[in-house]
Amino acid sequence: MGKARVDRRGNSELVRRRSSRRGARAAAKPSDLLSSKVIRLANVLRRSSTLVYGRRFGLSQVEWRIVALVGEHGPVTLNALAELMGLDKGQTSRGVSALVARRLLLREYRREGRGIRITLSARGTQMYDDLMTSALERNRVLLHGMSAAEKSEFFEILDRLTRLARTVLEREQNA
């Protein structure tokens, strides 16, 4: 079915071939695609974060993301927060309500009746600080062994891929 091939670095890979009118071509596997690898990494990071933040702070995935984003971008409107999270307004509102009930967030209705302003409470600010301390330690562990230049290049590549992915998304949305 497949043929093993070794590249110049000594890495081996299984190359499957199929015939076509133009000759044999290597068939890509879905698990080799950039999107598959990035999604797999993101899922592992999200799952481990959710376990840590659930255990340490009693926060669900949506809740810790809200605390983190309000801490970074606050004060923020409910609409802006929903957009930052990539969730619908209803899901975001339920998460905000749960955090308001736990006195981690403050929800202020604007006088002119246009939107809700969300900020961290004093307890929420302390939770954000603790959450960021934990996140920075996880970040340190994940980047351990990379030089400053490698980290810089890695983050530049991620930013470039994000910009390109947004361009592809916009093109698909406008098609």
Short mmCIF file of N, CA and C in Angstrom, two decimals:
data_model
loop_
_atom_site.label_atom_id
_atom_site.label_comp_id
_atom_site.label_asym_id
_atom_site.label_seq_id
_atom_site.Cartn_x
_atom_site.Cartn_y
_atom_site.Cartn_z
N MET A 1 0.81 -1.19 0.00
CA MET A 1 0.00 0.00 0.00
C MET A 1 0.85 1.25 0.00
N GLY A 2 1.83 1.30 0.87
CA GLY A 2 2.64 2.51 0.97
C GLY A 2 4.11 2.19 0.86
N LYS A 3 4.87 3.22 0.63
CA LYS A 3 6.31 3.06 0.49
C LYS A 3 6.98 4.01 1.47
N ALA A 4 7.93 3.49 2.25
CA ALA A 4 8.63 4.34 3.22
C ALA A 4 9.68 5.15 2.49
N ARG A 5 9.77 6.43 2.83
CA ARG A 5 10.76 7.31 2.23
C ARG A 5 11.47 8.04 3.36
N VAL A 6 12.78 8.19 3.24
CA VAL A 6 13.58 8.87 4.25
C VAL A 6 14.09 10.16 3.65
N ASP A 7 13.86 11.29 4.35
CA ASP A 7 14.34 12.57 3.84
C ASP A 7 15.79 12.80 4.25
N ARG A 8 16.37 13.93 3.85
CA ARG A 8 17.79 14.18 4.11
C ARG A 8 18.12 14.33 5.58
N ARG A 9 17.11 14.59 6.44
CA ARG A 9 17.35 14.70 7.89
C ARG A 9 17.25 13.34 8.58
N GLY A 10 16.89 12.31 7.83
CA GLY A 10 16.78 10.98 8.41
C GLY A 10 15.38 10.66 8.91
N ASN A 11 14.41 11.57 8.67
CA ASN A 11 13.04 11.31 9.07
C ASN A 11 12.37 10.44 8.01
N SER A 12 11.60 9.46 8.48
CA SER A 12 10.91 8.61 7.51
C SER A 12 9.43 8.98 7.50
N GLU A 13 8.83 8.79 6.35
CA GLU A 13 7.40 9.02 6.24
C GLU A 13 6.84 7.97 5.30
N LEU A 14 5.58 7.64 5.51
CA LEU A 14 4.91 6.68 4.66
C LEU A 14 4.21 7.46 3.56
N VAL A 15 4.55 7.17 2.33
CA VAL A 15 3.97 7.87 1.20
C VAL A 15 3.05 6.90 0.47
N ARG A 16 1.78 7.23 0.43
CA ARG A 16 0.84 6.41 -0.32
C ARG A 16 0.72 6.98 -1.72
N ARG A 17 0.67 6.14 -2.67
CA ARG A 17 0.58 6.59 -4.05
C ARG A 17 -0.71 6.06 -4.66
N ARG A 18 -1.28 6.87 -5.57
CA ARG A 18 -2.43 6.42 -6.32
C ARG A 18 -2.23 6.83 -7.77
N SER A 19 -2.78 6.07 -8.68
CA SER A 19 -2.57 6.40 -10.08
C SER A 19 -3.64 7.36 -10.57
N SER A 20 -3.24 8.13 -11.53
CA SER A 20 -4.15 9.03 -12.21
C SER A 20 -3.68 9.11 -13.65
N ARG A 21 -4.40 9.83 -14.46
CA ARG A 21 -4.00 9.96 -15.85
C ARG A 21 -2.64 10.65 -15.98
N ARG A 22 -2.31 11.53 -15.05
CA ARG A 22 -1.05 12.26 -15.11
C ARG A 22 0.09 11.48 -14.46
N GLY A 23 -0.17 10.34 -13.90
CA GLY A 23 0.88 9.59 -13.23
C GLY A 23 0.59 9.48 -11.74
N ALA A 24 1.52 8.88 -11.04
CA ALA A 24 1.33 8.67 -9.61
C ALA A 24 1.59 9.96 -8.85
N ARG A 25 0.74 10.26 -7.88
CA ARG A 25 0.89 11.42 -7.01
C ARG A 25 0.82 10.98 -5.56
N ALA A 26 1.56 11.67 -4.72
CA ALA A 26 1.49 11.37 -3.28
C ALA A 26 0.15 11.87 -2.77
N ALA A 27 -0.55 11.06 -2.01
CA ALA A 27 -1.83 11.44 -1.44
C ALA A 27 -1.62 12.00 -0.04
N ALA A 28 -2.12 13.20 0.18
CA ALA A 28 -2.00 13.81 1.51
C ALA A 28 -3.01 13.17 2.44
N LYS A 29 -2.62 13.07 3.70
CA LYS A 29 -3.52 12.55 4.72
C LYS A 29 -4.14 13.76 5.43
N PRO A 30 -5.40 13.68 5.82
CA PRO A 30 -6.02 14.80 6.54
C PRO A 30 -5.25 15.20 7.79
N SER A 31 -4.64 14.24 8.47
CA SER A 31 -3.90 14.56 9.70
C SER A 31 -2.61 15.32 9.43
N ASP A 32 -2.19 15.40 8.16
CA ASP A 32 -0.99 16.16 7.79
C ASP A 32 -1.29 17.61 7.45
N LEU A 33 -2.56 17.97 7.34
CA LEU A 33 -2.93 19.32 6.97
C LEU A 33 -2.68 20.30 8.12
N LEU A 34 -2.30 21.50 7.78
CA LEU A 34 -2.04 22.53 8.78
C LEU A 34 -3.24 22.70 9.72
N SER A 35 -4.43 22.80 9.14
CA SER A 35 -5.62 23.02 9.99
C SER A 35 -5.82 21.88 10.97
N SER A 36 -5.57 20.64 10.55
CA SER A 36 -5.72 19.50 11.46
C SER A 36 -4.74 19.58 12.61
N LYS A 37 -3.49 19.92 12.32
CA LYS A 37 -2.47 20.01 13.36
C LYS A 37 -2.75 21.16 14.34
N VAL A 38 -3.17 22.30 13.81
CA VAL A 38 -3.46 23.45 14.67
C VAL A 38 -4.69 23.19 15.53
N ILE A 39 -5.72 22.60 14.94
CA ILE A 39 -6.94 22.28 15.70
C ILE A 39 -6.63 21.27 16.80
N ARG A 40 -5.83 20.26 16.48
CA ARG A 40 -5.46 19.25 17.48
C ARG A 40 -4.71 19.91 18.64
N LEU A 41 -3.73 20.77 18.32
CA LEU A 41 -2.99 21.49 19.36
C LEU A 41 -3.92 22.38 20.18
N ALA A 42 -4.78 23.15 19.51
CA ALA A 42 -5.70 24.04 20.22
C ALA A 42 -6.63 23.25 21.14
N ASN A 43 -7.10 22.11 20.69
CA ASN A 43 -7.99 21.29 21.52
C ASN A 43 -7.27 20.75 22.75
N VAL A 44 -6.04 20.31 22.59
CA VAL A 44 -5.28 19.80 23.74
C VAL A 44 -5.02 20.94 24.73
N LEU A 45 -4.62 22.10 24.23
CA LEU A 45 -4.37 23.25 25.10
C LEU A 45 -5.64 23.69 25.82
N ARG A 46 -6.76 23.73 25.09
CA ARG A 46 -8.04 24.14 25.69
C ARG A 46 -8.48 23.15 26.76
N ARG A 47 -8.36 21.86 26.46
CA ARG A 47 -8.79 20.84 27.43
C ARG A 47 -7.94 20.89 28.69
N SER A 48 -6.63 21.03 28.53
CA SER A 48 -5.77 21.06 29.72
C SER A 48 -6.01 22.35 30.51
N SER A 49 -6.21 23.47 29.82
CA SER A 49 -6.52 24.73 30.51
C SER A 49 -7.82 24.61 31.29
N THR A 50 -8.82 24.03 30.67
CA THR A 50 -10.11 23.88 31.32
C THR A 50 -10.00 23.01 32.57
N LEU A 51 -9.20 21.96 32.52
CA LEU A 51 -8.98 21.11 33.71
C LEU A 51 -8.29 21.90 34.81
N VAL A 52 -7.23 22.60 34.47
CA VAL A 52 -6.46 23.37 35.46
C VAL A 52 -7.33 24.46 36.08
N TYR A 53 -7.99 25.26 35.23
CA TYR A 53 -8.75 26.40 35.75
C TYR A 53 -10.03 25.95 36.45
N GLY A 54 -10.55 24.80 36.06
CA GLY A 54 -11.70 24.24 36.77
C GLY A 54 -11.30 23.78 38.16
N ARG A 55 -10.17 23.09 38.22
CA ARG A 55 -9.67 22.56 39.49
C ARG A 55 -9.22 23.68 40.43
N ARG A 56 -8.44 24.62 39.92
CA ARG A 56 -7.86 25.69 40.76
C ARG A 56 -8.84 26.79 41.11
N PHE A 57 -9.71 27.15 40.14
CA PHE A 57 -10.55 28.34 40.33
C PHE A 57 -12.05 28.06 40.28
N GLY A 58 -12.42 26.83 39.95
CA GLY A 58 -13.85 26.50 39.87
C GLY A 58 -14.53 27.16 38.68
N LEU A 59 -13.78 27.41 37.61
CA LEU A 59 -14.33 28.08 36.43
C LEU A 59 -14.52 27.09 35.28
N SER A 60 -15.63 27.23 34.57
CA SER A 60 -15.84 26.46 33.35
C SER A 60 -15.00 27.07 32.23
N GLN A 61 -14.98 26.41 31.09
CA GLN A 61 -14.22 26.93 29.95
C GLN A 61 -14.71 28.32 29.56
N VAL A 62 -16.00 28.48 29.42
CA VAL A 62 -16.55 29.79 29.04
C VAL A 62 -16.24 30.83 30.11
N GLU A 63 -16.36 30.46 31.38
CA GLU A 63 -16.12 31.41 32.46
C GLU A 63 -14.67 31.88 32.52
N TRP A 64 -13.70 30.97 32.41
CA TRP A 64 -12.32 31.43 32.50
C TRP A 64 -11.95 32.27 31.29
N ARG A 65 -12.54 31.97 30.14
CA ARG A 65 -12.27 32.79 28.95
C ARG A 65 -12.86 34.19 29.13
N ILE A 66 -14.05 34.27 29.73
CA ILE A 66 -14.65 35.58 29.98
C ILE A 66 -13.78 36.39 30.94
N VAL A 67 -13.38 35.77 32.06
CA VAL A 67 -12.53 36.48 33.03
C VAL A 67 -11.26 36.97 32.34
N ALA A 68 -10.63 36.11 31.54
CA ALA A 68 -9.39 36.48 30.86
C ALA A 68 -9.60 37.63 29.88
N LEU A 69 -10.66 37.56 29.10
CA LEU A 69 -10.90 38.60 28.09
C LEU A 69 -11.35 39.92 28.70
N VAL A 70 -12.17 39.87 29.75
CA VAL A 70 -12.58 41.11 30.42
C VAL A 70 -11.37 41.72 31.12
N GLY A 71 -10.52 40.87 31.69
CA GLY A 71 -9.29 41.36 32.32
C GLY A 71 -8.37 42.04 31.32
N GLU A 72 -8.32 41.51 30.12
CA GLU A 72 -7.45 42.09 29.09
C GLU A 72 -8.08 43.30 28.39
N HIS A 73 -9.38 43.23 28.10
CA HIS A 73 -10.02 44.25 27.25
C HIS A 73 -11.00 45.16 27.98
N GLY A 74 -11.30 44.86 29.24
CA GLY A 74 -12.34 45.59 29.95
C GLY A 74 -12.03 47.05 30.16
N PRO A 75 -13.04 47.89 30.35
CA PRO A 75 -14.44 47.50 30.27
C PRO A 75 -14.84 47.16 28.84
N VAL A 76 -15.78 46.24 28.71
CA VAL A 76 -16.18 45.75 27.40
C VAL A 76 -17.70 45.58 27.37
N THR A 77 -18.29 45.74 26.19
CA THR A 77 -19.73 45.51 26.05
C THR A 77 -19.98 44.02 25.87
N LEU A 78 -21.21 43.60 26.10
CA LEU A 78 -21.56 42.20 25.91
C LEU A 78 -21.36 41.79 24.45
N ASN A 79 -21.74 42.67 23.53
CA ASN A 79 -21.56 42.36 22.10
C ASN A 79 -20.09 42.19 21.75
N ALA A 80 -19.24 43.09 22.23
CA ALA A 80 -17.81 43.00 21.94
C ALA A 80 -17.22 41.74 22.57
N LEU A 81 -17.64 41.40 23.78
CA LEU A 81 -17.15 40.20 24.45
C LEU A 81 -17.56 38.95 23.68
N ALA A 82 -18.79 38.90 23.22
CA ALA A 82 -19.26 37.75 22.43
C ALA A 82 -18.42 37.61 21.15
N GLU A 83 -18.11 38.74 20.53
CA GLU A 83 -17.28 38.70 19.32
C GLU A 83 -15.86 38.22 19.63
N LEU A 84 -15.28 38.72 20.72
CA LEU A 84 -13.93 38.29 21.11
C LEU A 84 -13.89 36.79 21.39
N MET A 85 -14.96 36.27 21.96
CA MET A 85 -15.00 34.85 22.32
C MET A 85 -15.38 33.96 21.15
N GLY A 86 -15.99 34.55 20.12
CA GLY A 86 -16.46 33.74 19.00
C GLY A 86 -17.70 32.93 19.37
N LEU A 87 -18.46 33.44 20.35
CA LEU A 87 -19.69 32.78 20.79
C LEU A 87 -20.88 33.67 20.49
N ASP A 88 -22.08 33.09 20.50
CA ASP A 88 -23.25 33.94 20.32
C ASP A 88 -23.52 34.72 21.61
N LYS A 89 -24.31 35.77 21.47
CA LYS A 89 -24.56 36.67 22.59
C LYS A 89 -25.26 35.96 23.75
N GLY A 90 -26.11 34.99 23.46
CA GLY A 90 -26.82 34.26 24.50
C GLY A 90 -25.88 33.45 25.39
N GLN A 91 -24.96 32.71 24.77
CA GLN A 91 -23.99 31.93 25.54
C GLN A 91 -23.11 32.84 26.38
N THR A 92 -22.68 33.93 25.78
CA THR A 92 -21.83 34.87 26.49
C THR A 92 -22.59 35.49 27.65
N SER A 93 -23.84 35.86 27.44
CA SER A 93 -24.66 36.48 28.48
C SER A 93 -24.85 35.52 29.67
N ARG A 94 -25.07 34.24 29.38
CA ARG A 94 -25.23 33.25 30.46
C ARG A 94 -23.94 33.12 31.28
N GLY A 95 -22.79 33.12 30.59
CA GLY A 95 -21.51 33.06 31.29
C GLY A 95 -21.29 34.29 32.14
N VAL A 96 -21.60 35.46 31.60
CA VAL A 96 -21.47 36.71 32.34
C VAL A 96 -22.38 36.69 33.56
N SER A 97 -23.62 36.25 33.39
CA SER A 97 -24.57 36.20 34.51
C SER A 97 -24.06 35.30 35.63
N ALA A 98 -23.47 34.16 35.27
CA ALA A 98 -22.93 33.25 36.29
C ALA A 98 -21.78 33.92 37.05
N LEU A 99 -20.96 34.67 36.34
CA LEU A 99 -19.82 35.34 36.99
C LEU A 99 -20.25 36.56 37.79
N VAL A 100 -21.33 37.21 37.38
CA VAL A 100 -21.89 38.31 38.16
C VAL A 100 -22.45 37.74 39.47
N ALA A 101 -23.14 36.60 39.37
CA ALA A 101 -23.70 35.96 40.57
C ALA A 101 -22.61 35.55 41.55
N ARG A 102 -21.43 35.22 41.04
CA ARG A 102 -20.30 34.85 41.89
C ARG A 102 -19.48 36.08 42.31
N ARG A 103 -19.95 37.23 41.93
CA ARG A 103 -19.33 38.53 42.25
C ARG A 103 -17.90 38.66 41.70
N LEU A 104 -17.69 38.06 40.51
CA LEU A 104 -16.39 38.20 39.84
C LEU A 104 -16.45 39.29 38.76
N LEU A 105 -17.66 39.56 38.27
CA LEU A 105 -17.86 40.60 37.25
C LEU A 105 -18.90 41.60 37.74
N LEU A 106 -18.78 42.80 37.19
CA LEU A 106 -19.79 43.83 37.38
C LEU A 106 -20.42 44.11 36.03
N ARG A 107 -21.75 44.18 36.02
CA ARG A 107 -22.49 44.45 34.79
C ARG A 107 -23.22 45.77 35.00
N GLU A 108 -22.86 46.74 34.19
CA GLU A 108 -23.48 48.06 34.31
C GLU A 108 -24.27 48.36 33.05
N TYR A 109 -25.53 48.72 33.24
CA TYR A 109 -26.35 49.10 32.11
C TYR A 109 -26.10 50.57 31.81
N ARG A 110 -25.87 50.90 30.57
CA ARG A 110 -25.58 52.27 30.19
C ARG A 110 -26.84 53.13 30.29
N ARG A 111 -26.64 54.38 30.65
CA ARG A 111 -27.77 55.30 30.83
C ARG A 111 -28.59 55.46 29.56
N GLU A 112 -27.91 55.56 28.44
CA GLU A 112 -28.65 55.76 27.19
C GLU A 112 -29.31 54.48 26.69
N GLY A 113 -29.19 53.39 27.47
CA GLY A 113 -29.87 52.15 27.14
C GLY A 113 -29.23 51.36 26.01
N ARG A 114 -28.03 51.73 25.63
CA ARG A 114 -27.37 51.05 24.52
C ARG A 114 -26.24 50.17 25.04
N GLY A 115 -26.53 48.91 25.27
CA GLY A 115 -25.51 47.95 25.64
C GLY A 115 -25.24 47.87 27.12
N ILE A 116 -24.41 46.93 27.45
CA ILE A 116 -24.03 46.65 28.83
C ILE A 116 -22.52 46.75 28.92
N ARG A 117 -22.04 47.40 29.94
CA ARG A 117 -20.59 47.53 30.17
C ARG A 117 -20.20 46.50 31.23
N ILE A 118 -19.19 45.69 30.92
CA ILE A 118 -18.77 44.61 31.81
C ILE A 118 -17.33 44.87 32.26
N THR A 119 -17.11 44.78 33.57
CA THR A 119 -15.78 44.95 34.15
C THR A 119 -15.56 43.87 35.20
N LEU A 120 -14.31 43.73 35.61
CA LEU A 120 -14.00 42.82 36.70
C LEU A 120 -14.28 43.51 38.03
N SER A 121 -14.81 42.77 38.98
CA SER A 121 -14.94 43.27 40.35
C SER A 121 -13.58 43.14 41.02
N ALA A 122 -13.48 43.55 42.27
CA ALA A 122 -12.22 43.39 43.01
C ALA A 122 -11.87 41.90 43.11
N ARG A 123 -12.87 41.06 43.40
CA ARG A 123 -12.63 39.60 43.44
C ARG A 123 -12.23 39.07 42.07
N GLY A 124 -12.89 39.61 41.03
CA GLY A 124 -12.58 39.21 39.66
C GLY A 124 -11.18 39.59 39.25
N THR A 125 -10.73 40.77 39.70
CA THR A 125 -9.37 41.22 39.40
C THR A 125 -8.36 40.29 40.05
N GLN A 126 -8.61 39.89 41.29
CA GLN A 126 -7.71 38.94 41.97
C GLN A 126 -7.72 37.60 41.24
N MET A 127 -8.90 37.14 40.81
CA MET A 127 -9.01 35.88 40.06
C MET A 127 -8.24 36.00 38.75
N TYR A 128 -8.37 37.12 38.06
CA TYR A 128 -7.65 37.35 36.80
C TYR A 128 -6.14 37.29 37.04
N ASP A 129 -5.67 37.95 38.08
CA ASP A 129 -4.23 37.93 38.40
C ASP A 129 -3.75 36.50 38.66
N ASP A 130 -4.52 35.74 39.43
CA ASP A 130 -4.15 34.35 39.73
C ASP A 130 -4.20 33.49 38.46
N LEU A 131 -5.21 33.71 37.64
CA LEU A 131 -5.37 32.98 36.39
C LEU A 131 -4.19 33.26 35.47
N MET A 132 -3.78 34.53 35.38
CA MET A 132 -2.65 34.90 34.52
C MET A 132 -1.33 34.33 35.04
N THR A 133 -1.17 34.28 36.35
CA THR A 133 0.03 33.67 36.92
C THR A 133 0.11 32.21 36.51
N SER A 134 -1.02 31.51 36.59
CA SER A 134 -1.08 30.11 36.18
C SER A 134 -0.83 29.98 34.68
N ALA A 135 -1.43 30.85 33.89
CA ALA A 135 -1.29 30.79 32.43
C ALA A 135 0.16 31.06 32.02
N LEU A 136 0.80 32.02 32.67
CA LEU A 136 2.19 32.33 32.34
C LEU A 136 3.12 31.16 32.68
N GLU A 137 2.82 30.45 33.74
CA GLU A 137 3.62 29.27 34.10
C GLU A 137 3.42 28.16 33.06
N ARG A 138 2.18 27.95 32.64
CA ARG A 138 1.90 26.96 31.59
C ARG A 138 2.62 27.34 30.30
N ASN A 139 2.60 28.64 29.98
CA ASN A 139 3.26 29.16 28.79
C ASN A 139 4.77 28.89 28.86
N ARG A 140 5.36 29.14 30.04
CA ARG A 140 6.79 28.90 30.25
C ARG A 140 7.13 27.44 30.00
N VAL A 141 6.32 26.54 30.52
CA VAL A 141 6.55 25.10 30.35
C VAL A 141 6.45 24.72 28.87
N LEU A 142 5.45 25.25 28.18
CA LEU A 142 5.26 24.90 26.77
C LEU A 142 6.38 25.42 25.88
N LEU A 143 6.95 26.55 26.22
CA LEU A 143 8.00 27.15 25.38
C LEU A 143 9.41 26.79 25.86
N HIS A 144 9.49 25.97 26.91
CA HIS A 144 10.79 25.59 27.47
C HIS A 144 11.67 24.97 26.38
N GLY A 145 12.91 25.38 26.34
CA GLY A 145 13.85 24.83 25.37
C GLY A 145 13.95 25.62 24.08
N MET A 146 13.04 26.56 23.88
CA MET A 146 13.12 27.40 22.69
C MET A 146 13.96 28.63 23.00
N SER A 147 14.79 29.01 22.06
CA SER A 147 15.58 30.23 22.23
C SER A 147 14.67 31.44 22.04
N ALA A 148 15.14 32.60 22.42
CA ALA A 148 14.37 33.83 22.23
C ALA A 148 14.07 34.05 20.75
N ALA A 149 15.04 33.75 19.89
CA ALA A 149 14.84 33.91 18.45
C ALA A 149 13.78 32.93 17.94
N GLU A 150 13.82 31.69 18.41
CA GLU A 150 12.82 30.70 18.00
C GLU A 150 11.42 31.10 18.45
N LYS A 151 11.31 31.59 19.69
CA LYS A 151 10.00 32.05 20.18
C LYS A 151 9.49 33.19 19.33
N SER A 152 10.34 34.15 19.03
CA SER A 152 9.95 35.29 18.23
C SER A 152 9.49 34.85 16.84
N GLU A 153 10.25 33.98 16.21
CA GLU A 153 9.90 33.48 14.88
C GLU A 153 8.60 32.68 14.93
N PHE A 154 8.44 31.84 15.96
CA PHE A 154 7.24 31.03 16.11
C PHE A 154 6.00 31.91 16.22
N PHE A 155 6.07 32.95 17.06
CA PHE A 155 4.92 33.84 17.22
C PHE A 155 4.66 34.67 15.97
N GLU A 156 5.71 35.05 15.25
CA GLU A 156 5.52 35.75 13.98
C GLU A 156 4.81 34.86 12.97
N ILE A 157 5.20 33.59 12.91
CA ILE A 157 4.55 32.64 12.00
C ILE A 157 3.09 32.46 12.39
N LEU A 158 2.81 32.30 13.68
CA LEU A 158 1.42 32.15 14.12
C LEU A 158 0.59 33.38 13.74
N ASP A 159 1.14 34.57 13.96
CA ASP A 159 0.43 35.80 13.60
C ASP A 159 0.18 35.87 12.09
N ARG A 160 1.18 35.50 11.29
CA ARG A 160 1.02 35.52 9.83
C ARG A 160 -0.05 34.52 9.40
N LEU A 161 -0.02 33.31 9.97
CA LEU A 161 -1.04 32.31 9.65
C LEU A 161 -2.43 32.78 10.04
N THR A 162 -2.53 33.46 11.17
CA THR A 162 -3.83 33.98 11.62
C THR A 162 -4.35 35.02 10.63
N ARG A 163 -3.47 35.92 10.19
CA ARG A 163 -3.88 36.93 9.20
C ARG A 163 -4.34 36.26 7.90
N LEU A 164 -3.57 35.27 7.43
CA LEU A 164 -3.94 34.57 6.20
C LEU A 164 -5.25 33.81 6.36
N ALA A 165 -5.44 33.18 7.52
CA ALA A 165 -6.68 32.44 7.77
C ALA A 165 -7.88 33.39 7.78
N ARG A 166 -7.69 34.60 8.34
CA ARG A 166 -8.78 35.59 8.31
C ARG A 166 -9.11 36.01 6.89
N THR A 167 -8.08 36.15 6.06
CA THR A 167 -8.29 36.51 4.66
C THR A 167 -9.08 35.42 3.95
N VAL A 168 -8.72 34.16 4.20
CA VAL A 168 -9.44 33.03 3.60
C VAL A 168 -10.89 33.02 4.09
N LEU A 169 -11.10 33.26 5.38
CA LEU A 169 -12.44 33.30 5.94
C LEU A 169 -13.27 34.41 5.28
N GLU A 170 -12.70 35.60 5.17
CA GLU A 170 -13.43 36.72 4.55
C GLU A 170 -13.78 36.40 3.10
N ARG A 171 -12.85 35.78 2.39
CA ARG A 171 -13.10 35.40 1.00
C ARG A 171 -14.26 34.41 0.92
N GLU A 172 -14.30 33.45 1.83
CA GLU A 172 -15.40 32.46 1.85
C GLU A 172 -16.72 33.11 2.23
N GLN A 173 -16.67 34.05 3.19
CA GLN A 173 -17.90 34.72 3.61
C GLN A 173 -18.47 35.58 2.50
N ASN A 174 -17.62 36.12 1.64
CA ASN A 174 -18.07 37.00 0.56
C ASN A 174 -18.34 36.25 -0.75
N ALA A 175 -18.13 34.94 -0.75
CA ALA A 175 -18.32 34.15 -1.99
C ALA A 175 -19.79 33.93 -2.28
#
